[in-house]
PDB file of C-alpha atoms and ligand atoms in Angstrom:
ATOM      1  CA  MET U   1      99.248  83.924  96.641  1.00 97.00           C
ATOM      2  CA  PHE U   2      97.923  87.458  95.947  1.00 98.00           C
ATOM      3  CA  LEU U   3      98.838  90.702  97.209  1.00 98.00           C
ATOM      4  CA  SER U   4      96.855  93.825  97.062  1.00 98.00           C
ATOM      5  CA  VAL U   5      97.769  97.443  98.116  1.00 98.00           C
ATOM      6  CA  GLY U   6      95.899 100.445  98.832  1.00 98.00           C
ATOM      7  CA  VAL U   7      97.642 103.528  99.283  1.00 98.00           C
ATOM      8  CA  ARG U   8      96.741 107.096 100.171  1.00 98.00           C
ATOM      9  CA  PHE U   9      99.303 109.798  99.604  1.00 98.00           C
ATOM     10  CA  GLU U  10      99.226 113.634 100.270  1.00 98.00           C
ATOM     11  CA  ALA U  11     101.192 115.539  97.636  1.00 97.00           C
ATOM     12  CA  ASN U  12     101.304 119.579  97.435  1.00 97.00           C
ATOM     13  CA  VAL U  13     102.851 120.839  94.512  1.00 96.00           C
ATOM     14  CA  GLU U  14     103.684 118.177  92.504  1.00 97.00           C
ATOM     15  CA  ALA U  15     104.531 117.555  88.637  1.00 96.00           C
ATOM     16  CA  LEU U  16     104.325 113.748  88.824  1.00 97.00           C
ATOM     17  CA  ASN U  17     102.460 113.316  85.431  1.00 97.00           C
ATOM     18  CA  MET U  18     102.743 116.054  82.810  1.00 96.00           C
ATOM     19  CA  ILE U  19     101.080 115.309  79.583  1.00 95.00           C
ATOM     20  CA  GLU U  20     101.813 117.992  77.095  1.00 92.00           C
ATOM     21  CA  THR U  21     103.664 121.075  76.577  1.00 93.00           C
ATOM     22  CA  ALA U  22     102.186 123.970  74.689  1.00 93.00           C
ATOM     23  CA  GLY U  23     104.721 126.481  73.978  1.00 93.00           C
ATOM     24  CA  ASN U  24     106.285 127.319  77.484  1.00 94.00           C
ATOM     25  CA  TYR U  25     103.332 125.895  79.284  1.00 96.00           C
ATOM     26  CA  GLY U  26     103.409 122.228  80.718  1.00 96.00           C
ATOM     27  CA  LYS U  27     100.109 120.628  81.483  1.00 96.00           C
ATOM     28  CA  HIS U  28      99.478 118.122  84.414  1.00 97.00           C
ATOM     29  CA  ARG U  29      97.256 115.267  83.605  1.00 97.00           C
ATOM     30  CA  ARG U  30      93.551 115.805  84.245  1.00 97.00           C
ATOM     31  CA  VAL U  31      90.759 113.655  84.035  1.00 97.00           C
ATOM     32  CA  PRO U  32      86.843 113.911  84.407  1.00 97.00           C
ATOM     33  CA  TYR U  33      85.855 112.537  87.911  1.00 96.00           C
ATOM     34  CA  LEU U  34      82.520 111.936  89.490  1.00 95.00           C
ATOM     35  CA  VAL U  35      81.638 113.721  92.663  1.00 93.00           C
ATOM     36  CA  GLU U  36      78.567 113.827  94.850  1.00 90.00           C
ATOM     37  CA  GLU U  37      77.594 117.548  95.857  1.00 89.00           C
ATOM     38  CA  ASP U  38      74.333 118.261  97.732  1.00 91.00           C
ATOM     39  CA  GLY U  39      73.179 114.742  96.676  1.00 92.00           C
ATOM     40  CA  LYS U  40      73.848 115.208  93.136  1.00 95.00           C
ATOM     41  CA  LEU U  41      76.360 113.750  91.015  1.00 94.00           C
ATOM     42  CA  LYS U  42      78.586 116.183  88.941  1.00 94.00           C
ATOM     43  CA  THR U  43      81.602 115.643  87.034  1.00 96.00           C
ATOM     44  CA  VAL U  44      84.868 117.787  87.954  1.00 95.00           C
ATOM     45  CA  TYR U  45      88.364 117.734  86.371  1.00 97.00           C
ATOM     46  CA  VAL U  46      91.125 116.923  88.912  1.00 97.00           C
ATOM     47  CA  PRO U  47      94.954 116.181  88.713  1.00 98.00           C
ATOM     48  CA  ALA U  48      95.620 112.561  88.056  1.00 98.00           C
ATOM     49  CA  ILE U  49      98.786 110.299  87.902  1.00 98.00           C
ATOM     50  CA  SER U  50      98.358 107.545  85.404  1.00 98.00           C
ATOM     51  CA  GLY U  51      98.745 103.810  85.860  1.00 98.00           C
ATOM     52  CA  GLU U  52     101.416 103.712  83.274  1.00 97.00           C
ATOM     53  CA  SER U  53     103.461 106.067  84.906  1.00 98.00           C
ATOM     54  CA  LEU U  54     103.645 104.206  88.335  1.00 98.00           C
ATOM     55  CA  ALA U  55     103.932 100.816  86.333  1.00 98.00           C
ATOM     56  CA  HIS U  56     107.185 102.602  84.901  1.00 98.00           C
ATOM     57  CA  ALA U  57     108.308 103.272  88.148  1.00 98.00           C
ATOM     58  CA  TYR U  58     107.879 100.116  89.710  1.00 98.00           C
ATOM     59  CA  GLN U  59     109.337  98.203  86.597  1.00 98.00           C
ATOM     60  CA  GLU U  60     112.368 100.528  86.975  1.00 98.00           C
ATOM     61  CA  HIS U  61     112.720  99.396  91.081  1.00 98.00           C
ATOM     62  CA  LEU U  62     112.511  95.768  89.687  1.00 98.00           C
ATOM     63  CA  VAL U  63     115.202  96.315  87.488  1.00 98.00           C
ATOM     64  CA  ARG U  64     117.179  97.395  90.628  1.00 98.00           C
ATOM     65  CA  GLU U  65     116.100  94.601  92.753  1.00 98.00           C
ATOM     66  CA  ALA U  66     116.480  91.955  90.041  1.00 98.00           C
ATOM     67  CA  LEU U  67     120.143  93.100  89.494  1.00 98.00           C
ATOM     68  CA  SER U  68     121.057  93.101  93.056  1.00 98.00           C
ATOM     69  CA  ALA U  69     119.839  89.506  93.564  1.00 98.00           C
ATOM     70  CA  SER U  70     122.054  88.547  90.514  1.00 98.00           C
ATOM     71  CA  LEU U  71     118.759  87.670  88.473  1.00 98.00           C
ATOM     72  CA  PRO U  72     118.614  88.237  84.714  1.00 98.00           C
ATOM     73  CA  VAL U  73     117.335  91.500  83.137  1.00 98.00           C
ATOM     74  CA  CYS U  74     117.322  92.377  79.422  1.00 98.00           C
ATOM     75  CA  ASP U  75     119.746  95.267  78.090  1.00 97.00           C
ATOM     76  CA  ASP U  76     116.392  97.150  77.149  1.00 96.00           C
ATOM     77  CA  CYS U  77     115.009  96.676  80.508  1.00 98.00           C
ATOM     78  CA  GLN U  78     117.993  97.713  82.173  1.00 98.00           C
ATOM     79  CA  ARG U  79     118.137 100.849  80.448  1.00 97.00           C
ATOM     80  CA  GLY U  80     114.430 101.475  81.749  1.00 96.00           C
ATOM     81  CA  GLU U  81     113.061 101.080  77.955  1.00 96.00           C
ATOM     82  CA  PHE U  82     110.416  98.715  78.353  1.00 97.00           C
ATOM     83  CA  TYR U  83     109.940  97.598  74.610  1.00 93.00           C
ATOM     84  CA  LYS U  84     109.461  94.216  76.098  1.00 95.00           C
ATOM     85  CA  SER U  85     110.293  91.874  73.302  1.00 94.00           C
ATOM     86  CA  MET U  86     107.957  93.763  71.319  1.00 96.00           C
ATOM     87  CA  ASN U  87     109.138  92.703  67.958  1.00 96.00           C
ATOM     88  CA  LYS U  88     111.675  90.560  66.096  1.00 96.00           C
ATOM     89  CA  VAL U  89     114.367  93.244  66.561  1.00 95.00           C
ATOM     90  CA  HIS U  90     114.230  93.409  70.438  1.00 95.00           C
ATOM     91  CA  LEU U  91     113.451  89.397  70.631  1.00 96.00           C
ATOM     92  CA  LYS U  92     116.668  88.536  68.639  1.00 96.00           C
ATOM     93  CA  LYS U  93     118.741  89.994  71.372  1.00 94.00           C
ATOM     94  CA  LYS U  94     117.500  87.390  73.776  1.00 95.00           C
ATOM     95  CA  VAL U  95     116.792  84.334  71.254  1.00 95.00           C
ATOM     96  CA  ASP U  96     118.335  83.760  67.881  1.00 95.00           C
ATOM     97  CA  PRO U  97     117.181  82.264  65.787  1.00 96.00           C
ATOM     98  CA  ILE U  98     113.248  82.773  66.913  1.00 96.00           C
ATOM     99  CA  PRO U  99     111.243  79.869  67.810  1.00 97.00           C
ATOM    100  CA  ASP U 100     108.085  79.487  65.892  1.00 95.00           C
ATOM    101  CA  ASP U 101     106.370  78.008  69.050  1.00 97.00           C
ATOM    102  CA  PRO U 102     104.633  80.736  70.904  1.00 97.00           C
ATOM    103  CA  LYS U 103     105.293  78.719  73.961  1.00 98.00           C
ATOM    104  CA  ALA U 104     109.161  78.548  73.366  1.00 97.00           C
ATOM    105  CA  ILE U 105     109.040  82.473  72.615  1.00 98.00           C
ATOM    106  CA  GLU U 106     107.563  83.089  75.994  1.00 98.00           C
ATOM    107  CA  GLU U 107     109.900  80.541  77.713  1.00 98.00           C
ATOM    108  CA  ALA U 108     112.675  82.380  76.003  1.00 98.00           C
ATOM    109  CA  ILE U 109     111.788  85.933  77.074  1.00 98.00           C
ATOM    110  CA  VAL U 110     110.708  84.673  80.522  1.00 98.00           C
ATOM    111  CA  LYS U 111     113.967  83.172  81.184  1.00 98.00           C
ATOM    112  CA  ALA U 112     115.848  86.093  79.965  1.00 98.00           C
ATOM    113  CA  CYS U 113     113.959  88.882  81.469  1.00 98.00           C
ATOM    114  CA  VAL U 114     112.363  89.495  85.011  1.00 98.00           C
ATOM    115  CA  VAL U 115     110.856  92.612  84.124  1.00 98.00           C
ATOM    116  CA  GLU U 116     109.078  90.625  81.245  1.00 98.00           C
ATOM    117  CA  ASP U 117     108.029  87.654  83.428  1.00 98.00           C
ATOM    118  CA  VAL U 118     106.586  90.411  86.203  1.00 98.00           C
ATOM    119  CA  GLY U 119     105.387  93.052  83.964  1.00 98.00           C
ATOM    120  CA  GLY U 120     104.457  91.116  80.842  1.00 98.00           C
ATOM    121  CA  PHE U 121     104.911  91.661  77.062  1.00 98.00           C
ATOM    122  CA  LEU U 122     103.629  91.627  73.757  1.00 98.00           C
ATOM    123  CA  TYR U 123     105.139  90.310  70.999  1.00 97.00           C
ATOM    124  CA  ALA U 124     103.518  91.605  67.863  1.00 97.00           C
ATOM    125  CA  GLU U 125     104.663  89.393  65.408  1.00 96.00           C
ATOM    126  CA  LYS U 126     103.895  86.054  63.613  1.00 94.00           C
ATOM    127  CA  PRO U 127     102.945  84.011  65.648  1.00 95.00           C
ATOM    128  CA  PRO U 128     102.146  87.087  68.186  1.00 97.00           C
ATOM    129  CA  VAL U 129     102.451  86.004  71.605  1.00 97.00           C
ATOM    130  CA  ARG U 130     101.018  87.828  74.792  1.00 97.00           C
ATOM    131  CA  ARG U 131     101.734  87.811  78.400  1.00 98.00           C
ATOM    132  CA  SER U 132      99.462  89.854  80.827  1.00 97.00           C
ATOM    133  CA  SER U 133     101.496  91.528  83.448  1.00 98.00           C
ATOM    134  CA  ALA U 134     101.352  89.622  86.999  1.00 98.00           C
ATOM    135  CA  PHE U 135     101.297  93.389  88.561  1.00 98.00           C
ATOM    136  CA  GLN U 136      98.177  95.892  88.360  1.00 98.00           C
ATOM    137  CA  VAL U 137      98.211  99.566  89.274  1.00 98.00           C
ATOM    138  CA  SER U 138      95.498 101.844  89.113  1.00 98.00           C
ATOM    139  CA  TYR U 139      95.423 105.692  88.307  1.00 98.00           C
ATOM    140  CA  ALA U 140      96.182 107.726  91.540  1.00 98.00           C
ATOM    141  CA  LEU U 141      93.019 110.013  91.789  1.00 98.00           C
ATOM    142  CA  PRO U 142      92.258 112.446  94.439  1.00 98.00           C
ATOM    143  CA  VAL U 143      90.200 110.895  97.621  1.00 98.00           C
ATOM    144  CA  LYS U 144      86.453 111.356  96.720  1.00 95.00           C
ATOM    145  CA  SER U 145      85.343 113.149  99.821  1.00 94.00           C
ATOM    146  CA  VAL U 146      88.064 115.968  99.424  1.00 94.00           C
ATOM    147  CA  ALA U 147      88.170 115.815  95.543  1.00 95.00           C
ATOM    148  CA  LEU U 148      86.872 119.285  95.355  1.00 93.00           C
ATOM    149  CA  PHE U 149      89.931 120.592  97.121  1.00 94.00           C
ATOM    150  CA  ALA U 150      92.202 119.030  94.447  1.00 95.00           C
ATOM    151  CA  THR U 151      93.830 121.700  92.510  1.00 94.00           C
ATOM    152  CA  SER U 152      96.372 121.988  89.393  1.00 93.00           C
ATOM    153  CA  GLU U 153      97.740 125.486  89.290  1.00 93.00           C
ATOM    154  CA  PRO U 154     100.416 126.729  87.000  1.00 95.00           C
ATOM    155  CA  GLN U 155     103.743 127.995  88.687  1.00 95.00           C
ATOM    156  CA  LEU U 156     105.974 130.621  86.878  1.00 95.00           C
ATOM    157  CA  HIS U 157     109.499 129.905  86.539  1.00 94.00           C
ATOM    158  CA  ALA U 158     112.202 131.753  84.753  1.00 93.00           C
ATOM    159  CA  ARG U 159     115.535 130.629  83.315  1.00 86.00           C
ATOM    160  CA  HIS U 160     118.195 133.145  83.224  1.00 83.00           C
ATOM    161  CA  ALA U 161     121.395 133.356  81.110  1.00 77.00           C
ATOM    162  CA  GLN U 162     124.269 136.114  80.964  1.00 71.00           C
ATOM    163  CA  MET U 163     125.205 136.853  77.579  1.00 67.00           C
ATOM    164  CA  ASP U 164     127.629 139.683  76.178  1.00 63.00           C
ATOM    165  CA  ALA U 165     126.849 141.076  72.510  1.00 62.00           C
ATOM    166  CA  SER U 166     128.816 138.785  70.870  1.00 62.00           C
ATOM    167  CA  SER U 167     126.999 135.799  71.992  1.00 59.00           C
ATOM    168  CA  LYS U 168     123.583 137.092  71.069  1.00 57.00           C
ATOM    169  CA  LYS U 169     122.926 135.447  68.112  1.00 57.00           C
ATOM    170  CA  GLY U 170     119.887 133.475  66.608  1.00 56.00           C
ATOM    171  CA  ASN U 171     117.297 132.980  68.808  1.00 55.00           C
ATOM    172  CA  ALA U 172     119.249 132.686  72.377  1.00 58.00           C
ATOM    173  CA  SER U 173     117.515 134.682  74.813  1.00 63.00           C
ATOM    174  CA  GLU U 174     118.720 136.231  78.146  1.00 73.00           C
ATOM    175  CA  GLN U 175     115.545 135.103  80.112  1.00 83.00           C
ATOM    176  CA  MET U 176     113.041 132.369  79.393  1.00 89.00           C
ATOM    177  CA  ILE U 177     109.788 132.234  81.410  1.00 93.00           C
ATOM    178  CA  TYR U 178     107.900 128.939  81.640  1.00 94.00           C
ATOM    179  CA  TYR U 179     104.876 127.466  83.431  1.00 96.00           C
ATOM    180  CA  VAL U 180     104.780 124.257  85.156  1.00 96.00           C
ATOM    181  CA  GLU U 181     100.965 123.275  86.140  1.00 96.00           C
ATOM    182  CA  THR U 182     101.373 121.571  89.586  1.00 97.00           C
ATOM    183  CA  GLY U 183      98.874 119.416  91.098  1.00 97.00           C
ATOM    184  CA  THR U 184      97.957 119.455  94.964  1.00 97.00           C
ATOM    185  CA  ALA U 185      95.911 116.814  96.291  1.00 97.00           C
ATOM    186  CA  LEU U 186      95.208 113.792  98.576  1.00 98.00           C
ATOM    187  CA  TYR U 187      95.539 110.690  96.206  1.00 98.00           C
ATOM    188  CA  GLY U 188      94.730 107.241  96.617  1.00 98.00           C
ATOM    189  CA  PHE U 189      95.503 104.285  94.258  1.00 98.00           C
ATOM    190  CA  THR U 190      95.628 100.369  94.136  1.00 98.00           C
ATOM    191  CA  PHE U 191      98.536  98.134  93.482  1.00 98.00           C
ATOM    192  CA  ASN U 192      97.828  94.376  92.910  1.00 98.00           C
ATOM    193  CA  LEU U 193     100.778  91.696  92.495  1.00 98.00           C
ATOM    194  CA  ASP U 194      99.742  87.790  91.531  1.00 98.00           C
ATOM    195  CA  LEU U 195     102.595  86.009  93.046  1.00 98.00           C
ATOM    196  CA  ASP U 196     101.561  82.771  91.598  1.00 98.00           C
ATOM    197  CA  ALA U 197     101.956  83.978  87.976  1.00 98.00           C
ATOM    198  CA  ILE U 198     105.499  84.786  88.407  1.00 98.00           C
ATOM    199  CA  GLY U 199     107.559  82.341  86.430  1.00 98.00           C
ATOM    200  CA  VAL U 200     104.813  80.554  85.284  1.00 98.00           C
ATOM    201  CA  SER U 201     103.725  80.178  81.399  1.00 98.00           C
ATOM    202  CA  ALA U 202     100.626  82.411  80.723  1.00 97.00           C
ATOM    203  CA  ILE U 203      99.937  79.746  77.704  1.00 97.00           C
ATOM    204  CA  THR U 204     100.155  76.126  79.717  1.00 97.00           C
ATOM    205  CA  SER U 205      99.816  77.622  83.300  1.00 97.00           C
ATOM    206  CA  LYS U 206     103.047  75.428  84.223  1.00 98.00           C
ATOM    207  CA  PRO U 207     106.131  76.596  85.599  1.00 98.00           C
ATOM    208  CA  ILE U 208     108.946  77.687  83.015  1.00 98.00           C
ATOM    209  CA  LEU U 209     111.422  78.260  85.899  1.00 98.00           C
ATOM    210  CA  ASP U 210     112.480  76.002  88.716  1.00 98.00           C
ATOM    211  CA  GLU U 211     111.239  76.779  92.050  1.00 98.00           C
ATOM    212  CA  ASN U 212     114.265  78.476  93.811  1.00 98.00           C
ATOM    213  CA  GLU U 213     114.447  80.708  90.623  1.00 98.00           C
ATOM    214  CA  ILE U 214     110.581  81.478  90.987  1.00 98.00           C
ATOM    215  CA  LYS U 215     110.919  82.472  94.437  1.00 98.00           C
ATOM    216  CA  LYS U 216     113.980  84.964  94.151  1.00 98.00           C
ATOM    217  CA  ARG U 217     111.760  86.579  91.266  1.00 98.00           C
ATOM    218  CA  ARG U 218     108.860  87.221  93.779  1.00 98.00           C
ATOM    219  CA  GLU U 219     111.262  88.318  96.785  1.00 98.00           C
ATOM    220  CA  ALA U 220     112.693  90.856  93.979  1.00 98.00           C
ATOM    221  CA  SER U 221     109.051  91.816  93.106  1.00 98.00           C
ATOM    222  CA  LEU U 222     107.932  92.598  96.468  1.00 98.00           C
ATOM    223  CA  LYS U 223     111.314  94.505  97.344  1.00 98.00           C
ATOM    224  CA  ALA U 224     110.725  96.514  94.573  1.00 98.00           C
ATOM    225  CA  LEU U 225     107.322  97.746  95.708  1.00 98.00           C
ATOM    226  CA  PHE U 226     108.431  98.291  99.247  1.00 98.00           C
ATOM    227  CA  ARG U 227     111.308 100.433  97.813  1.00 98.00           C
ATOM    228  CA  MET U 228     108.893 102.030  95.293  1.00 98.00           C
ATOM    229  CA  LEU U 229     106.585 103.265  97.959  1.00 98.00           C
ATOM    230  CA  SER U 230     109.219 103.826 100.859  1.00 97.00           C
ATOM    231  CA  SER U 231     111.309 106.043  98.696  1.00 97.00           C
ATOM    232  CA  SER U 232     108.420 108.007  96.645  1.00 97.00           C
ATOM    233  CA  GLN U 233     110.485 107.422  93.521  1.00 97.00           C
ATOM    234  CA  PHE U 234     107.576 107.389  91.270  1.00 97.00           C
ATOM    235  CA  GLY U 235     106.352 110.015  88.460  1.00 97.00           C
ATOM    236  CA  ALA U 236     108.100 112.724  86.971  1.00 96.00           C
ATOM    237  CA  LYS U 237     109.842 115.968  87.603  1.00 95.00           C
ATOM    238  CA  LEU U 238     111.171 114.629  90.825  1.00 97.00           C
ATOM    239  CA  SER U 239     114.405 116.761  90.703  1.00 96.00           C
ATOM    240  CA  ARG U 240     112.432 120.066  91.338  1.00 95.00           C
ATOM    241  CA  PHE U 241     109.138 119.214  91.874  1.00 96.00           C
ATOM    242  CA  PHE U 242     109.439 116.531  94.546  1.00 97.00           C
ATOM    243  CA  PRO U 243     106.004 116.131  96.156  1.00 97.00           C
ATOM    244  CA  VAL U 244     105.602 117.914  99.554  1.00 97.00           C
ATOM    245  CA  GLY U 245     103.830 115.327 101.723  1.00 97.00           C
ATOM    246  CA  GLY U 246     103.980 111.385 101.684  1.00 97.00           C
ATOM    247  CA  ILE U 247     102.123 108.638 102.272  1.00 98.00           C
ATOM    248  CA  THR U 248      99.242 109.052 104.827  1.00 98.00           C
ATOM    249  CA  GLU U 249      97.404 105.711 104.832  1.00 98.00           C
ATOM    250  CA  LEU U 250      98.281 102.117 103.751  1.00 98.00           C
ATOM    251  CA  ILE U 251      96.558  98.735 103.793  1.00 98.00           C
ATOM    252  CA  VAL U 252      97.937  95.524 102.456  1.00 98.00           C
ATOM    253  CA  ALA U 253      96.001  92.202 101.974  1.00 98.00           C
ATOM    254  CA  VAL U 254      97.321  88.854 101.225  1.00 98.00           C
ATOM    255  CA  THR U 255      95.044  86.092 100.120  1.00 98.00           C
ATOM    256  CA  ASP U 256      95.419  82.731  98.598  1.00 96.00           C
ATOM    257  CA  HIS U 257      93.340  83.644  95.427  1.00 96.00           C
ATOM    258  CA  PRO U 258      92.927  87.237  93.894  1.00 97.00           C
ATOM    259  CA  PHE U 259      91.365  89.746  96.241  1.00 98.00           C
ATOM    260  CA  VAL U 260      91.671  93.237  95.798  1.00 98.00           C
ATOM    261  CA  VAL U 261      91.395  96.012  98.461  1.00 98.00           C
ATOM    262  CA  THR U 262      88.462  98.504  98.233  1.00 98.00           C
ATOM    263  CA  SER U 263      89.937 101.591  96.762  1.00 98.00           C
ATOM    264  CA  PRO U 264      91.485 104.108  98.980  1.00 98.00           C
ATOM    265  CA  ILE U 265      89.505 106.809  97.177  1.00 98.00           C
ATOM    266  CA  TYR U 266      86.630 105.831  99.418  1.00 98.00           C
ATOM    267  CA  ASP U 267      86.766 106.925 103.059  1.00 98.00           C
ATOM    268  CA  ASP U 268      85.524 103.619 104.290  1.00 98.00           C
ATOM    269  CA  TYR U 269      88.015 101.656 102.329  1.00 98.00           C
ATOM    270  CA  ILE U 270      89.633 100.070 105.647  1.00 98.00           C
ATOM    271  CA  GLU U 271      86.585  98.688 106.984  1.00 98.00           C
ATOM    272  CA  LYS U 272      85.194  97.502 103.565  1.00 98.00           C
ATOM    273  CA  THR U 273      87.924  95.606 103.310  1.00 98.00           C
ATOM    274  CA  GLN U 274      88.168  94.018 106.585  1.00 98.00           C
ATOM    275  CA  ARG U 275      84.514  92.989 105.926  1.00 98.00           C
ATOM    276  CA  ARG U 276      84.725  91.775 102.612  1.00 98.00           C
ATOM    277  CA  LEU U 277      87.792  89.479 103.969  1.00 98.00           C
ATOM    278  CA  GLU U 278      85.394  88.346 106.776  1.00 97.00           C
ATOM    279  CA  VAL U 279      83.152  86.681 104.289  1.00 97.00           C
ATOM    280  CA  LEU U 280      86.208  85.120 102.187  1.00 96.00           C
ATOM    281  CA  LYS U 281      87.149  83.429 105.867  1.00 95.00           C
ATOM    282  CA  SER U 282      83.684  82.340 106.171  1.00 95.00           C
ATOM    283  CA  PHE U 283      84.377  80.103 102.783  1.00 94.00           C
ATOM    284  CA  GLY U 284      87.643  78.843 104.373  1.00 94.00           C
ATOM    285  CA  GLU U 285      90.227  81.122 102.660  1.00 94.00           C
ATOM    286  CA  GLU U 286      93.093  82.156 104.935  1.00 94.00           C
ATOM    287  CA  SER U 287      93.781  85.991 104.688  1.00 96.00           C
ATOM    288  CA  PHE U 288      96.000  88.668 106.150  1.00 98.00           C
ATOM    289  CA  LEU U 289      95.436  92.186 106.424  1.00 98.00           C
ATOM    290  CA  ALA U 290      98.189  94.984 107.764  1.00 98.00           C
ATOM    291  CA  VAL U 291      96.564  98.526 108.317  1.00 98.00           C
ATOM    292  CA  ALA U 292      99.006 101.752 108.434  1.00 98.00           C
ATOM    293  CA  VAL U 293      97.010 104.332 109.939  1.00 95.00           C
ATOM    294  CA  GLU U 294      98.192 106.885 112.581  1.00 86.00           C
ATOM    295  CA  GLU U 295     100.548 104.873 114.812  1.00 90.00           C
ATOM    296  CA  LYS U 296     101.804 102.379 112.346  1.00 96.00           C
ATOM    297  CA  VAL U 297     104.000 103.457 109.339  1.00 97.00           C
ATOM    298  CA  PRO U 298     103.717 101.979 105.808  1.00 98.00           C
ATOM    299  CA  GLU U 299     106.993 100.349 105.940  1.00 98.00           C
ATOM    300  CA  GLU U 300     106.052  98.329 108.952  1.00 98.00           C
ATOM    301  CA  ALA U 301     102.471  97.196 107.422  1.00 98.00           C
ATOM    302  CA  LEU U 302     104.404  96.110 104.163  1.00 98.00           C
ATOM    303  CA  LYS U 303     107.154  94.321 106.128  1.00 98.00           C
ATOM    304  CA  GLU U 304     104.403  92.546 108.047  1.00 98.00           C
ATOM    305  CA  ALA U 305     102.765  91.394 104.887  1.00 98.00           C
ATOM    306  CA  ILE U 306     106.253  90.262 103.263  1.00 98.00           C
ATOM    307  CA  ASP U 307     107.189  88.401 106.503  1.00 98.00           C
ATOM    308  CA  TYR U 308     103.537  86.678 106.251  1.00 98.00           C
ATOM    309  CA  LEU U 309     104.385  85.612 102.670  1.00 98.00           C
ATOM    310  CA  HIS U 310     107.634  84.436 103.750  1.00 98.00           C
ATOM    311  CA  GLU U 311     106.105  82.332 106.365  1.00 98.00           C
ATOM    312  CA  LYS U 312     103.617  80.877 104.092  1.00 97.00           C
ATOM    313  CA  GLY U 313     106.602  79.763 101.696  1.00 97.00           C
ATOM    314  CA  ALA U 314     105.928  82.116  99.001  1.00 97.00           C
ATOM    315  CA  PHE U 315     109.502  82.861  98.786  1.00 97.00           C
TER     316      PHE U 315
HETATM  317 ZN1   ZN A 401     113.516  92.804  79.433  1.00 73.29          ZN
END
């Protein structure tokens, strides 16, 4: 089964994705973006949060959910260092001696680590072994209709230190001024999870793990998504720039086969998604859609989708 989530969230003064520091200036990620103004297309630069940043957060939540369900997570992933068995040094920690057969390598990695099972890996040695991630996440970008109101502005901060004459040595200074570029926008992003790929070989398409273990891993993957969205624990600089705002809308679709909700950057994404699912239904495919706008909170919609998956025997 396939799960697809569209999320809209408002963030005022966030520093979720910083890309570089030039001197004392920390820059927010910005991307070129097509918007329509007076019937003409134009490009504007808007604050953005990368898919890598969101994926990293998701995998950190997955580590926690996996461990609390007593599922295996390798030492690198437990530390939040997602090298993912990229070379012999990291793979040897899971399997030693390293097998020659790509299928055996994949099997050893999947068995040893839930994060690499769900999040994929690239073993770049001979033979190379690649496993696609069972989850996909887009960049978070401003909602189109209000993208022109999205801003990234530097905020001035100062750090002070009390010093007596004896400690005034080298380059230490009493005051340091620094700028953090903060973004303010109504963002939208998409998250997809292919539950059928978990615990299954990307090479042979056959299960690597037994049914019970696969179900536990699916459940952990769903809980990780729930926790990430519910706690707003994603992105950088949360300790002093925790975004002011929160999820304003969320939709979640569950289908038998891959189906992705219409991107929440469009204002009519809910209606479009509903219409697209109706067409799917006419082909005989069952689907489920939960929508959290106004009266329903995001957690309720997510819970409904997870309950539906449970009823269908996904876990
Ligand atoms: Zn791992």
